[in-house]
Structure formats: structure tokens, C-alpha cells
Coordinates of C-alpha atoms in Angstrom, one line a residue:
M1 CA 5.9 -40.0 2.2
K2 CA 2.6 -38.2 2.2
S3 CA -0.1 -37.2 4.6
S4 CA -3.7 -36.0 3.8
V5 CA -5.3 -33.4 5.9
L6 CA -9.0 -32.8 5.5
C7 CA -10.7 -29.7 6.9
G8 CA -14.5 -29.1 7.1
G9 CA -15.9 -26.0 5.7
V10 CA -17.3 -25.0 9.2
F11 CA -15.1 -23.0 11.7
G12 CA -13.8 -25.1 14.7
S13 CA -13.8 -28.5 12.8
S14 CA -10.9 -30.7 13.7
L15 CA -8.1 -31.6 11.4
A16 CA -8.5 -35.2 10.5
A17 CA -6.1 -37.4 8.4
T18 CA -6.5 -40.3 6.0
M19 CA -4.1 -42.6 4.5
A20 CA -5.8 -42.5 1.1
L21 CA -5.0 -39.4 -0.9
A22 CA -7.9 -37.8 -2.9
Q23 CA -7.1 -36.2 -6.2
P24 CA -5.8 -32.7 -5.6
N25 CA -7.6 -29.7 -7.3
V26 CA -4.5 -27.5 -6.9
T27 CA -0.9 -28.1 -6.2
F28 CA 1.3 -25.6 -4.2
S29 CA 5.0 -25.9 -4.7
I30 CA 7.1 -24.3 -2.0
N31 CA 10.9 -24.0 -2.0
P32 CA 12.3 -22.4 1.1
D33 CA 15.8 -22.0 -0.4
A34 CA 14.7 -20.3 -3.7
D35 CA 13.9 -16.8 -4.7
L36 CA 14.6 -15.3 -1.3
K37 CA 13.7 -11.7 -1.2
A38 CA 13.5 -9.4 1.8
I39 CA 9.9 -8.3 2.6
S40 CA 9.6 -4.7 3.7
S41 CA 7.8 -4.2 7.2
L42 CA 6.3 -1.1 5.8
I43 CA 3.8 -2.9 3.6
Y44 CA 1.6 -3.3 6.7
G45 CA 0.6 0.4 6.9
I46 CA -2.7 2.2 6.8
N47 CA -4.6 5.7 6.4
G48 CA -7.4 6.3 8.7
A49 CA -8.6 4.8 11.8
M50 CA -8.5 1.1 11.1
R51 CA -6.0 -0.5 13.5
P52 CA -5.2 -4.2 12.8
D53 CA -2.7 -5.9 15.2
G54 CA 0.8 -5.7 13.8
L55 CA 0.5 -2.3 12.1
T56 CA 3.8 -1.0 11.1
G57 CA 3.1 2.4 9.6
L58 CA 0.8 5.5 9.5
R59 CA 0.3 8.1 6.7
S60 CA -1.1 11.7 6.8
G61 CA -2.5 11.9 3.3
G62 CA -5.6 12.8 1.3
N63 CA -6.7 16.0 -0.5
R64 CA -7.0 18.1 2.6
L65 CA -3.1 17.9 2.6
T66 CA -2.6 19.8 -0.6
G67 CA -4.1 22.9 1.1
Y68 CA -2.6 22.2 4.5
N69 CA -0.8 25.2 6.3
W70 CA 1.5 23.6 8.9
E71 CA 2.2 26.9 10.6
T72 CA -1.4 27.5 11.6
N73 CA -3.1 24.1 10.9
H74 CA -5.6 25.6 8.6
S75 CA -6.5 23.5 5.6
N76 CA -8.8 23.6 2.6
A77 CA -11.2 20.7 1.6
G78 CA -11.2 21.7 -2.1
H79 CA -14.1 20.0 -4.1
D80 CA -14.6 17.3 -1.3
W81 CA -16.5 19.9 0.9
F82 CA -17.4 23.3 -0.8
H83 CA -13.7 24.5 -1.0
H84 CA -13.9 25.0 2.9
S85 CA -11.0 26.3 4.7
D86 CA -11.1 25.6 8.3
N87 CA -9.4 23.9 11.3
Y88 CA -10.8 20.5 10.6
L89 CA -7.6 18.6 10.8
V90 CA -7.1 19.7 14.3
G91 CA -10.7 19.0 15.4
G92 CA -11.8 22.8 15.0
Q93 CA -9.0 24.0 17.6
P94 CA -8.0 27.6 17.0
N95 CA -4.3 28.6 17.2
P96 CA -2.8 25.0 18.0
N97 CA 0.9 24.7 18.0
P98 CA 2.7 24.3 14.5
A99 CA 2.2 21.0 12.7
A100 CA -0.5 19.9 15.2
A101 CA -2.3 18.0 12.4
V102 CA 0.7 15.9 12.1
M103 CA 2.4 15.5 15.5
P104 CA -0.3 12.9 16.9
M105 CA 0.4 10.5 14.0
L106 CA 4.0 10.6 14.6
N107 CA 3.6 10.1 18.4
E108 CA 1.1 7.2 17.8
A109 CA 3.6 5.6 15.2
A110 CA 6.4 6.0 17.6
G111 CA 4.3 4.3 20.4
F112 CA 4.4 1.1 18.4
G113 CA 7.8 1.6 16.9
G114 CA 6.4 2.1 13.4
S115 CA 6.9 4.6 10.6
A116 CA 5.1 7.7 9.4
I117 CA 4.6 9.5 6.1
V118 CA 4.1 13.2 6.1
T119 CA 2.6 15.0 3.1
V120 CA 4.5 18.1 2.0
P121 CA 2.1 20.6 0.0
M122 CA 3.7 21.7 -3.3
A123 CA 0.8 22.9 -5.6
G124 CA 1.6 26.5 -4.8
Y125 CA -0.6 27.8 -2.1
V126 CA -2.1 26.7 1.2
S127 CA -4.9 28.0 3.4
A128 CA -4.3 31.4 5.0
D129 CA -7.4 31.2 7.3
A130 CA -10.1 29.2 8.7
N131 CA -12.9 31.4 7.4
G132 CA -15.1 28.9 5.3
T133 CA -15.9 28.5 1.7
V134 CA -13.4 30.1 -0.9
G135 CA -15.2 31.3 -3.8
P136 CA -14.2 31.3 -7.5
G137 CA -13.3 34.9 -7.2
Q138 CA -10.8 34.2 -4.4
T139 CA -8.7 31.7 -6.5
A140 CA -5.0 32.0 -5.6
P141 CA -3.1 34.4 -5.4
S142 CA -5.5 36.1 -3.1
S143 CA -5.8 37.0 0.7
R144 CA -7.3 33.5 1.2
W145 CA -4.0 31.9 0.5
L146 CA -0.3 31.8 1.5
E147 CA 2.4 31.0 -1.2
V148 CA 4.4 27.9 -0.5
R149 CA 7.9 28.1 -1.2
A150 CA 10.4 25.1 -1.2
K151 CA 13.3 26.9 0.4
K152 CA 13.1 29.8 3.0
S153 CA 16.4 31.2 1.4
S154 CA 14.4 32.1 -1.7
V155 CA 12.7 34.9 0.2
Y156 CA 15.0 35.5 3.1
N157 CA 18.8 35.3 2.3
N158 CA 20.8 33.6 5.1
S159 CA 17.8 33.3 7.5
P160 CA 17.9 30.3 9.8
L161 CA 15.0 27.8 9.9
S162 CA 12.8 28.6 12.8
L163 CA 10.7 26.4 15.0
T164 CA 8.5 29.4 15.6
P165 CA 7.5 30.2 12.1
N166 CA 6.4 33.6 11.1
K167 CA 2.6 33.5 10.5
N168 CA 2.2 36.8 8.9
D169 CA 4.8 37.0 6.3
G170 CA 2.8 35.6 3.4
Y171 CA 4.8 32.5 2.9
V172 CA 4.9 28.8 4.1
F173 CA 8.4 27.0 3.6
T174 CA 8.8 23.4 2.9
D175 CA 12.3 23.1 4.4
E176 CA 11.1 24.9 7.6
F177 CA 8.2 22.4 7.8
V178 CA 10.7 19.5 7.6
N179 CA 13.0 21.0 10.0
Y180 CA 10.1 21.4 12.4
I181 CA 9.2 17.7 12.0
E182 CA 12.9 16.5 12.4
S183 CA 13.4 18.7 15.4
N184 CA 10.3 17.4 17.2
R185 CA 10.1 13.8 16.0
P186 CA 9.4 11.5 19.0
A187 CA 11.8 8.9 20.3
G188 CA 10.8 5.4 19.1
L189 CA 9.7 6.4 15.6
Q190 CA 11.5 4.2 13.0
N191 CA 11.2 6.4 9.9
V192 CA 9.7 9.7 8.9
M193 CA 9.2 9.7 5.2
Y194 CA 8.0 12.7 3.1
S195 CA 5.5 12.6 0.4
L196 CA 5.5 15.0 -2.5
D197 CA 1.9 16.4 -2.1
N198 CA -1.1 14.0 -2.9
E199 CA -2.3 13.1 -6.2
P200 CA -0.9 16.2 -8.3
S201 CA -2.4 15.0 -11.5
L202 CA -5.9 16.0 -10.0
W203 CA -4.9 19.2 -8.6
D204 CA -7.2 21.2 -11.1
N205 CA -10.1 18.9 -10.1
T206 CA -9.7 18.6 -6.3
H207 CA -8.1 22.1 -5.8
P208 CA -9.1 24.6 -8.5
R209 CA -9.1 27.5 -6.0
I210 CA -5.3 26.7 -5.4
F211 CA -4.1 25.6 -8.7
G212 CA -6.7 26.8 -11.2
E213 CA -8.8 24.7 -13.7
T214 CA -6.0 23.8 -16.1
N215 CA -4.6 20.1 -16.1
P216 CA -1.2 20.1 -14.5
T217 CA 1.5 19.4 -16.9
F218 CA 4.5 17.0 -17.0
E219 CA 6.8 20.1 -16.6
Q220 CA 5.0 21.7 -13.7
V221 CA 4.7 18.4 -11.6
T222 CA 8.2 17.3 -12.4
S223 CA 9.8 20.7 -11.6
K224 CA 8.0 21.2 -8.4
S225 CA 8.9 17.6 -7.3
I226 CA 12.6 18.4 -7.9
E227 CA 12.2 21.7 -6.1
H228 CA 10.5 20.4 -2.9
A229 CA 12.7 17.1 -2.9
S230 CA 15.9 19.3 -2.9
A231 CA 14.5 21.2 -0.1
I232 CA 13.6 18.1 1.9
K233 CA 17.0 16.6 1.5
D234 CA 18.7 19.7 2.5
V235 CA 17.2 19.4 6.0
A236 CA 16.9 15.5 6.2
P237 CA 19.2 14.0 3.8
N238 CA 18.7 10.4 5.0
A239 CA 14.8 10.6 5.0
K240 CA 13.0 8.8 2.2
V241 CA 11.1 11.0 -0.3
L242 CA 8.1 9.6 -2.1
G243 CA 7.6 11.2 -5.4
G244 CA 4.7 10.8 -8.0
V245 CA 1.8 10.1 -5.4
L246 CA -0.3 9.3 -8.6
F247 CA -4.0 8.6 -8.6
G248 CA -4.7 5.7 -10.9
Y249 CA -3.7 4.3 -14.2
S250 CA -4.2 7.4 -16.3
A251 CA -2.0 9.4 -14.1
Q252 CA 0.9 7.0 -14.5
T253 CA 0.4 7.3 -18.4
S254 CA -0.7 10.8 -19.3
L255 CA -1.1 12.6 -15.8
H256 CA -4.8 12.6 -16.7
G257 CA -4.4 14.2 -20.0
A258 CA -1.4 16.7 -19.6
S259 CA -1.2 19.2 -22.4
D260 CA 2.6 18.7 -22.8
I261 CA 2.8 14.9 -23.0
D262 CA 3.9 15.1 -26.7
T263 CA 6.7 17.5 -25.7
W264 CA 8.2 14.8 -23.3
V265 CA 7.1 11.5 -24.9
S266 CA 8.6 11.1 -28.4
D267 CA 7.2 9.0 -31.1
E268 CA 10.3 6.8 -30.7
E269 CA 9.3 6.1 -27.1
R270 CA 5.7 5.4 -28.0
N271 CA 6.8 2.9 -30.6
A272 CA 9.1 1.2 -28.2
N273 CA 6.5 1.2 -25.5
P274 CA 3.1 1.4 -27.1
R275 CA 1.4 1.1 -23.8
G276 CA 3.9 2.9 -21.6
L277 CA 3.5 4.4 -18.2
Y278 CA 4.7 7.6 -19.7
F279 CA 4.6 10.0 -16.9
N280 CA 6.1 7.3 -14.6
R281 CA 9.0 7.1 -17.1
H282 CA 9.2 10.9 -17.5
L283 CA 9.4 11.5 -13.7
L284 CA 12.1 8.7 -13.4
R285 CA 14.1 9.9 -16.2
E286 CA 14.2 13.7 -15.2
M287 CA 14.8 12.9 -11.4
H288 CA 17.6 10.7 -12.3
A289 CA 19.1 13.4 -14.3
E290 CA 18.8 16.1 -11.5
E291 CA 20.2 13.6 -9.1
E292 CA 23.3 13.2 -11.4
R293 CA 23.7 17.0 -11.4
Q294 CA 23.2 17.3 -7.7
G295 CA 25.1 14.3 -6.7
R296 CA 22.5 12.9 -4.4
T297 CA 19.2 11.0 -4.3
L298 CA 16.2 13.1 -4.4
M299 CA 13.3 10.8 -5.0
D300 CA 13.9 7.6 -3.2
V301 CA 10.6 6.0 -3.7
L302 CA 7.9 6.1 -6.6
D303 CA 4.6 6.3 -5.1
I304 CA 1.3 5.4 -6.6
H305 CA -2.3 5.0 -5.4
W306 CA -4.3 1.9 -6.6
Y307 CA -8.0 1.6 -6.5
P308 CA -8.8 -1.3 -8.8
E309 CA -11.0 -0.5 -11.8
A310 CA -12.1 -4.1 -12.2
R311 CA -15.8 -4.8 -12.3
G312 CA -18.2 -7.5 -11.8
D313 CA -22.1 -7.5 -12.0
D314 CA -21.4 -4.1 -13.9
T315 CA -20.2 -2.7 -10.3
R316 CA -16.7 -1.7 -9.4
V317 CA -15.1 -4.0 -6.9
T318 CA -14.0 -1.1 -4.5
Q319 CA -17.7 -0.6 -3.5
N320 CA -18.9 -2.2 -0.4
V321 CA -21.2 -4.5 -2.7
N322 CA -20.9 -8.1 -2.4
T323 CA -23.1 -9.8 -5.0
P324 CA -21.6 -12.9 -6.4
G325 CA -20.4 -11.2 -9.4
V326 CA -18.5 -8.4 -7.6
A327 CA -17.1 -10.9 -5.0
A328 CA -15.6 -13.2 -7.9
A329 CA -14.1 -10.1 -9.5
R330 CA -12.7 -8.7 -6.3
V331 CA -10.9 -11.9 -5.3
Q332 CA -9.1 -11.9 -8.5
A333 CA -8.3 -8.2 -8.7
A334 CA -4.9 -8.3 -7.1
R335 CA -3.6 -10.4 -10.1
S336 CA -3.6 -7.1 -12.1
L337 CA -0.7 -6.0 -10.0
W338 CA 1.6 -8.9 -11.2
D339 CA 0.1 -11.5 -13.6
A340 CA 0.5 -10.6 -17.2
D341 CA -1.9 -13.4 -18.2
F342 CA -4.9 -12.0 -16.2
V343 CA -7.3 -9.6 -18.0
E344 CA -9.7 -8.0 -15.7
T345 CA -12.9 -6.5 -16.8
S346 CA -12.3 -2.8 -16.8
W347 CA -11.9 0.3 -18.8
I348 CA -8.1 -0.1 -18.6
T349 CA -8.0 -3.6 -20.4
Q350 CA -10.7 -2.4 -22.8
Y351 CA -9.1 0.9 -23.8
A352 CA -5.5 1.4 -22.4
T353 CA -3.9 -2.1 -22.7
G354 CA -5.6 -3.3 -25.9
G355 CA -7.0 -6.4 -24.0
A356 CA -3.7 -7.3 -22.5
G357 CA -3.2 -7.7 -18.7
I358 CA -2.3 -4.7 -16.7
N359 CA 0.8 -6.5 -15.1
L360 CA 1.5 -3.3 -13.1
L361 CA 4.3 -4.0 -10.7
P362 CA 6.5 -5.7 -13.2
R363 CA 6.0 -2.9 -15.6
I364 CA 6.9 -0.3 -12.9
Q365 CA 10.0 -2.2 -12.0
A366 CA 11.2 -2.6 -15.5
D367 CA 11.0 1.2 -15.9
I368 CA 12.9 1.8 -12.7
D369 CA 15.6 -0.7 -13.8
E370 CA 16.0 1.1 -17.2
L371 CA 15.7 4.7 -16.0
K372 CA 16.4 5.1 -12.3
P373 CA 17.8 2.0 -10.8
G374 CA 17.3 1.4 -7.1
T375 CA 14.2 3.4 -6.8
L376 CA 11.8 1.9 -4.5
I377 CA 8.0 1.3 -5.0
S378 CA 5.2 2.4 -2.8
I379 CA 1.4 2.3 -2.7
S380 CA 0.4 4.7 -0.2
E381 CA -3.3 4.3 -1.0
Y382 CA -5.3 1.4 -2.0
N383 CA -8.6 -0.4 -1.4
F384 CA -10.2 -3.5 -3.0
G385 CA -13.5 -3.0 -1.4
G386 CA -15.8 -5.4 0.4
A387 CA -14.2 -4.8 4.0
N388 CA -17.4 -6.3 5.5
H389 CA -17.4 -9.5 3.5
I390 CA -15.1 -12.6 3.1
S391 CA -14.2 -11.5 -0.5
G392 CA -12.7 -8.3 0.8
G393 CA -10.7 -10.2 3.5
I394 CA -9.4 -12.5 0.7
A395 CA -8.4 -9.6 -1.4
Q396 CA -6.7 -7.8 1.5
A397 CA -4.7 -10.9 2.3
D398 CA -3.7 -11.5 -1.4
V399 CA -2.6 -7.9 -2.0
L400 CA -0.3 -8.1 1.0
G401 CA 1.0 -11.3 -0.1
V402 CA 1.7 -9.7 -3.6
F403 CA 3.3 -6.7 -2.0
G404 CA 5.7 -8.9 0.0
R405 CA 6.6 -11.2 -2.9
E406 CA 7.1 -8.5 -5.5
G407 CA 9.2 -6.3 -3.3
V408 CA 7.1 -3.3 -2.6
Y409 CA 8.7 -0.9 -0.1
N410 CA 5.6 0.7 1.4
A411 CA 2.0 0.4 1.3
N412 CA -1.0 2.2 3.2
R413 CA -4.6 1.0 2.9
W414 CA -7.0 3.8 2.5
P415 CA -10.5 3.4 4.1
L416 CA -13.6 3.7 1.8
E417 CA -16.0 2.4 4.3
N418 CA -17.1 3.2 7.9
S419 CA -14.9 1.7 10.6
S420 CA -17.7 -0.5 11.7
E421 CA -17.7 -2.2 8.3
Q422 CA -14.1 -3.1 8.1
D423 CA -13.8 -6.4 10.0
F424 CA -12.9 -8.7 7.3
A425 CA -10.3 -6.3 5.9
V426 CA -8.7 -6.3 9.4
A427 CA -8.8 -10.1 9.5
G428 CA -7.0 -10.0 6.0
F429 CA -4.3 -8.0 7.6
E430 CA -3.9 -10.2 10.5
A431 CA -3.6 -13.3 8.5
F432 CA -0.1 -11.8 8.0
T433 CA 0.5 -9.6 11.1
N434 CA -1.2 -11.6 14.0
F435 CA -2.8 -14.8 12.7
D436 CA -2.5 -16.7 16.0
G437 CA -3.8 -13.9 18.3
E438 CA -0.5 -14.0 19.9
G439 CA 1.8 -12.1 17.7
G440 CA 2.4 -14.8 15.1
Q441 CA 3.5 -13.0 11.9
F442 CA 4.6 -13.7 8.2
G443 CA 8.3 -13.9 7.8
D444 CA 10.6 -11.2 6.7
L445 CA 12.0 -13.3 3.8
S446 CA 9.8 -14.2 0.9
V447 CA 10.6 -17.6 -0.6
Q448 CA 9.4 -19.4 -3.6
A449 CA 5.7 -20.5 -3.6
L450 CA 3.9 -21.5 -6.7
T451 CA 0.3 -22.6 -7.6
D452 CA -0.6 -24.5 -10.7
D453 CA -3.9 -22.5 -10.8
N454 CA -3.9 -18.8 -10.2
E455 CA -7.6 -18.5 -11.2
T456 CA -8.8 -20.6 -8.2
S457 CA -6.0 -20.2 -5.5
A458 CA -2.9 -18.2 -4.3
I459 CA -0.1 -19.3 -2.3
Y460 CA 2.7 -17.3 -0.4
A461 CA 5.5 -18.3 1.7
S462 CA 8.2 -16.7 3.9
R463 CA 10.8 -17.4 6.4
S464 CA 12.1 -15.4 9.3
T465 CA 15.6 -14.2 9.9
E466 CA 15.2 -14.5 13.6
N467 CA 13.7 -18.2 13.2
P468 CA 15.0 -19.8 10.1
D469 CA 13.6 -23.1 11.0
E470 CA 9.9 -21.7 10.7
L471 CA 8.0 -21.6 7.3
I472 CA 4.8 -19.6 7.1
L473 CA 2.5 -20.1 4.4
V474 CA -0.6 -18.0 3.5
A475 CA -3.0 -20.2 1.2
I476 CA -6.0 -18.6 -0.4
N477 CA -9.2 -20.3 -2.0
R478 CA -10.7 -17.8 -4.4
T479 CA -13.5 -20.1 -5.1
G480 CA -17.0 -21.0 -3.5
E481 CA -16.1 -24.6 -3.3
S482 CA -13.5 -26.3 -1.1
L483 CA -10.3 -27.4 -2.8
E484 CA -8.3 -30.4 -2.1
T485 CA -4.7 -29.0 -2.0
L486 CA -1.3 -30.8 -2.4
I487 CA 1.3 -29.0 -0.7
Q488 CA 4.9 -29.9 -1.6
I489 CA 7.8 -28.7 0.4
A490 CA 11.3 -28.8 -1.4
G491 CA 14.8 -28.7 0.3
E492 CA 16.5 -30.4 3.0
Q493 CA 14.8 -28.6 6.0
G494 CA 12.2 -31.0 7.7
Y495 CA 9.2 -29.7 9.5
S496 CA 7.4 -31.6 12.4
F497 CA 4.2 -29.8 12.7
A498 CA 2.0 -27.6 10.8
E499 CA -0.4 -25.4 12.6
V500 CA -3.4 -24.1 10.6
F501 CA -5.4 -20.9 11.1
Q502 CA -8.4 -20.1 9.0
L503 CA -10.5 -17.0 7.7
T504 CA -13.7 -18.0 6.2
G505 CA -17.1 -16.3 5.7
D506 CA -18.5 -17.7 8.8
S507 CA -16.7 -15.1 10.9
A508 CA -14.4 -12.2 10.5
E509 CA -12.1 -13.7 13.3
I510 CA -9.3 -16.0 12.2
Q511 CA -9.8 -19.4 14.0
A512 CA -7.4 -21.9 15.0
A513 CA -8.2 -25.1 13.1
G514 CA -5.7 -27.8 14.3
V515 CA -2.0 -28.9 14.3
I516 CA -0.9 -31.6 11.9
S517 CA 2.1 -34.0 12.6
L518 CA 4.4 -33.8 9.5
E519 CA 7.4 -36.0 10.8
G520 CA 9.6 -37.0 7.7
L521 CA 6.9 -35.7 5.1
S522 CA 7.8 -33.7 2.1
E523 CA 4.3 -33.2 1.0
F524 CA 0.8 -33.3 2.2
T525 CA -2.8 -32.5 1.3
Y526 CA -4.9 -29.9 2.9
E527 CA -8.6 -29.1 2.0
M528 CA -8.9 -25.3 1.9
P529 CA -12.6 -24.2 2.9
A530 CA -14.5 -22.4 0.3
F531 CA -13.7 -18.5 0.0
S532 CA -10.9 -18.8 2.5
V533 CA -7.5 -17.6 3.7
S534 CA -5.4 -20.2 5.7
T535 CA -2.2 -19.3 7.5
I536 CA -0.2 -22.4 7.9
R537 CA 2.9 -22.3 10.4
L538 CA 5.3 -25.1 9.8
T539 CA 7.8 -25.6 12.8
A540 CA 10.1 -28.2 14.2
V541 CA 8.3 -28.0 17.6
P542 CA 4.8 -26.8 18.2
E543 CA 4.0 -23.7 20.2
P544 CA 4.1 -24.2 23.9
N545 CA 0.3 -23.6 24.5
T546 CA -0.7 -26.1 22.0
V547 CA -2.8 -28.6 24.0
G548 CA -4.5 -31.8 23.8
L549 CA -3.6 -35.0 21.7
L550 CA -5.8 -36.8 19.1
L551 CA -4.8 -40.0 17.1
L552 CA -6.7 -40.5 13.9
S553 CA -5.9 -42.9 11.2
S554 CA -2.5 -43.6 12.7
Q555 CA -1.4 -39.9 12.4
L556 CA -0.8 -37.8 15.5
F557 CA -2.7 -34.5 15.6
L558 CA -2.6 -31.6 18.2
L559 CA -5.7 -29.4 18.5
R560 CA -4.9 -25.9 19.5
R561 CA -7.2 -23.8 21.8
R562 CA -6.9 -20.1 21.9

């Protein structure tokens, strides 16, 4: 049996039914019993001030953290602001408690039962003062900096880790920092994860007063990662450590032009992997070897940052520019994370992949499976632009669907825009984390969901371990025209009702669009509005606050009011 559902492109229009089926533009095939994979709750995390409903994690990151002194809370802005050392991270307060730039994040995350990522500096030095700009003649080592050591025992034999660190000894210790966090972590906090600095491939650019102006090498970043991961695990053996923390595609391949790449990447490897992610592979290989030597896991998670290089109208999609060409490129951009057949317009596909698709996550996973099995994947910074436009809402929803389906462990969106310009990005989150305004969420188990046209559409599907009789779909129309969509549901489980919630360009608020009766049906059609995200909840029984009855074309519909 089939049912047809037609939705107008105007918010608030009722769902109507017709017994005659229009020829579908797109077919979605859903199998709730196939390709089951756990969805990590940590993919719904953020950096910055945006607070969508259903948020699960916070991160303390960014360039400032490379020069952050946890003992005094002094930090250095590097190239971001005149190499300025100050108390910016604690609102200009002098002499606050240790780790005062981090503890508010931990307390907030604990308040909603979430997780937090703490960045551990490892470039070599952190700010010694809050006395303003550091000039070229004061590059470390100098009195403007304190040396970072991974382990306190490297300076003081048999000295215990202290909760009142010595602020005058010229050193800052990673293991003492982690010990302070672990000793003061608030109740209710699900996880504290530790990030091995921030974008180390750019240290020479972002923090030349700390690191100098020579590109970091494979050897430097890897040895520092091993050293500081070991110190973290000494104190918090069960904490997840995020390594790499790499900015962009070229960091994953060459560490932005590291001078020793030929030392570590052989001709044999280049021939076997002609467009390989060579630094990723090097880090995985060396970490695995050290873990075998130490008999413990040091780097639990390989972390990257992803700001798409895709362009439309000769403009990068990460900009808050919403011309038709930029919007069209933006709503496709998430496909570079997984679709080998999709070739974006960017320098990456022009110069780095030889015209092939980027296919990023499957390539990373293949490297992990080969070199360090069991390592998780994180994207602790990303932004697809257009946060004040429906194209940005679509891209945000699309990337969350990809993260869940592809098994990403952690993700945190980074703001590139003012908080007043994020409404559609927030809605893109809430299509997964609070689509009905009452806590309705995408499930924790990804199931098979396929579209026959990736260019025009996307479909994601989930079940919940707490409510296995519920099926949640997130359907995306990437085009400027409505799409008649045939939705086919395989398996023995029957669904009685489908509640529809829509995000379109008319408003940055997700709207309840109606409820469809599906008794005995294995497929139905649904007209997706132009440029839209539709969250569809299939259940055996409608939600109790669904009110009103409407009988159209011999089909029973329930119209939902929020």
C-alpha cells in the first residue's frame, strides 16, 4: 500500500493526501534493521557562545590556548592580536585561581550533563605575564615566557603534583595541569578529554614568538605529542586524548610543508598512496609504535579541523555570503566528507587530488584501520558558513547527519560569525537535537538510509535504544524547487504515524507541519519544500499533545500545534 503526502512550500501549510501518486523526483530507501551503528552523542558539541538545545559538549580551544599559562591564566594572542600577552581569557581579572579560564566551561558542561575538551599547550612556552605585546626581540626563550614541560619529574625528582603550583619557578607542567583539572572536575561532567595543543602545523604562523618562524616538522609534532600524551595518561589513564588537532587538508598531508616529510614518507609509500594523508599516517604509525612499547593507549582520537575550501561565485562557502552560487556550493559541501564521486570546486580538488573527490572520512578511517586500529575520529572545529541563511542551516544539518552515519566520535562547531547571525545554524543543530521544541532528538543508532540522487537530496535515519519502535528521519532538499519524494521503509516493523517538522528559508524556526496516518503502509510520498530540512518521526502512537483531526481524501491526518 502507498500513501501520498503533499506539503506546500509555505510554513504552516497543512499536510494533505491524495490517492494518486505523482512521479517522484527522489526515492529514499530506509531499512531500520540494516547498517546499525552507534551514534556518538559527542558530535553535537560547539566552541564559542552558540547554545542550541540538546547541546552535548564544549571545547576550550583556539590559538590563544597554545600560549595559555594555566597557573596564572595569562595567555598570548599571537598573530591574532599583535602578539599580545594579557588576561583576556579571564575577562581581564588579575591573579585568578589556577585554570580559571577552563573551569567555567567544565562547570557549564556539568550543568547539562555534557562533556568538555581541555587544550594542553605543548609548543614549548606559555605567557609569563600580562604585560602586552611581545616584540620580535623577546621570542622564547626570554623573560616573557615560561617553559612548558610535560612532566614535573623532569625538573623535580619525586616532587608531588600540587594543586597550588609554583608560579615563580620558570616552568609550567602538563601533568600538574591535568591533575588540577581532574582534582577539581565538577560532579555531573560526563567526560573530560584532553587536546594536544591547537593546530600545531601553524605554530610558526600563529605563534612565532613562542615557536619561531620555521615550519614545525613531523618529528617535532610527533615527539611532543608522545611526550605530553604520556604525561596526561600518567595522571588520567582513562581520559580520552585527542592528537593531531590539524588545520585543514594540507596539514594532514604535509604538515603545511614540513621540511622532514621526505625523511618519514618513503617513495614506496607515495607510490602506494599517491594522494595520501601523509602526516595523519605518520602520526598514527608512530603513536601505535610508542603505545606498543609502553603497553597502553596514548592517543585515543585523531582530531582534525575542517573549514571547507569549496567555492561558488568565486567565494569560499565559509563566508557569510549567500549569493545563489555560494549557497548552491554550500549545500553540497558536506559531501566531500564521504562521497568519493563528488568533486567540489576548490584548490584541493584542483591541485591535491588530481580532480578526484576528497572522500575525507573514509580515507582517514582506512588509514586508522591499517595503522592504528580502534582510534576514534574527531572534528573539533568546523564551519560551513551561511549561519544566517537557509543554506547554512541545510549544511549544518547535513554535516551532523554525516558525522552520525560515518561514526565520528566527537565534533565541535566553531563560530565564524557574530552570535546574532547564527539562527539558521542553530536550527540545523536542532533538526537533530530538539526538532519538536520538546526535546525530540535523533536516535543513538544510525540505520541504513539511501537516496537515489545525492546531488539534490540527502537522507539520514536513526533508531533509539530507549524506544526501538520509533524511527527518526532527517530529509534534505538541496535544491530551489520542491521535490516529490518516495519514502520506502523496509523490514517487519510497522509505523502508524509520521510527524513532520520543517526548516525552510521562510524562518529560522523549525515548524510543525502535520502528522500523517501510515497504518499498514510500507511507503509514502512526501513533497520536500525547496531548500529545506525535514525531520520526520515515525511512531506507533502519536505524541500525546497532538490535537485535532482532519480527514482528507479518505486518509486520517492529525495536525500538530506547538
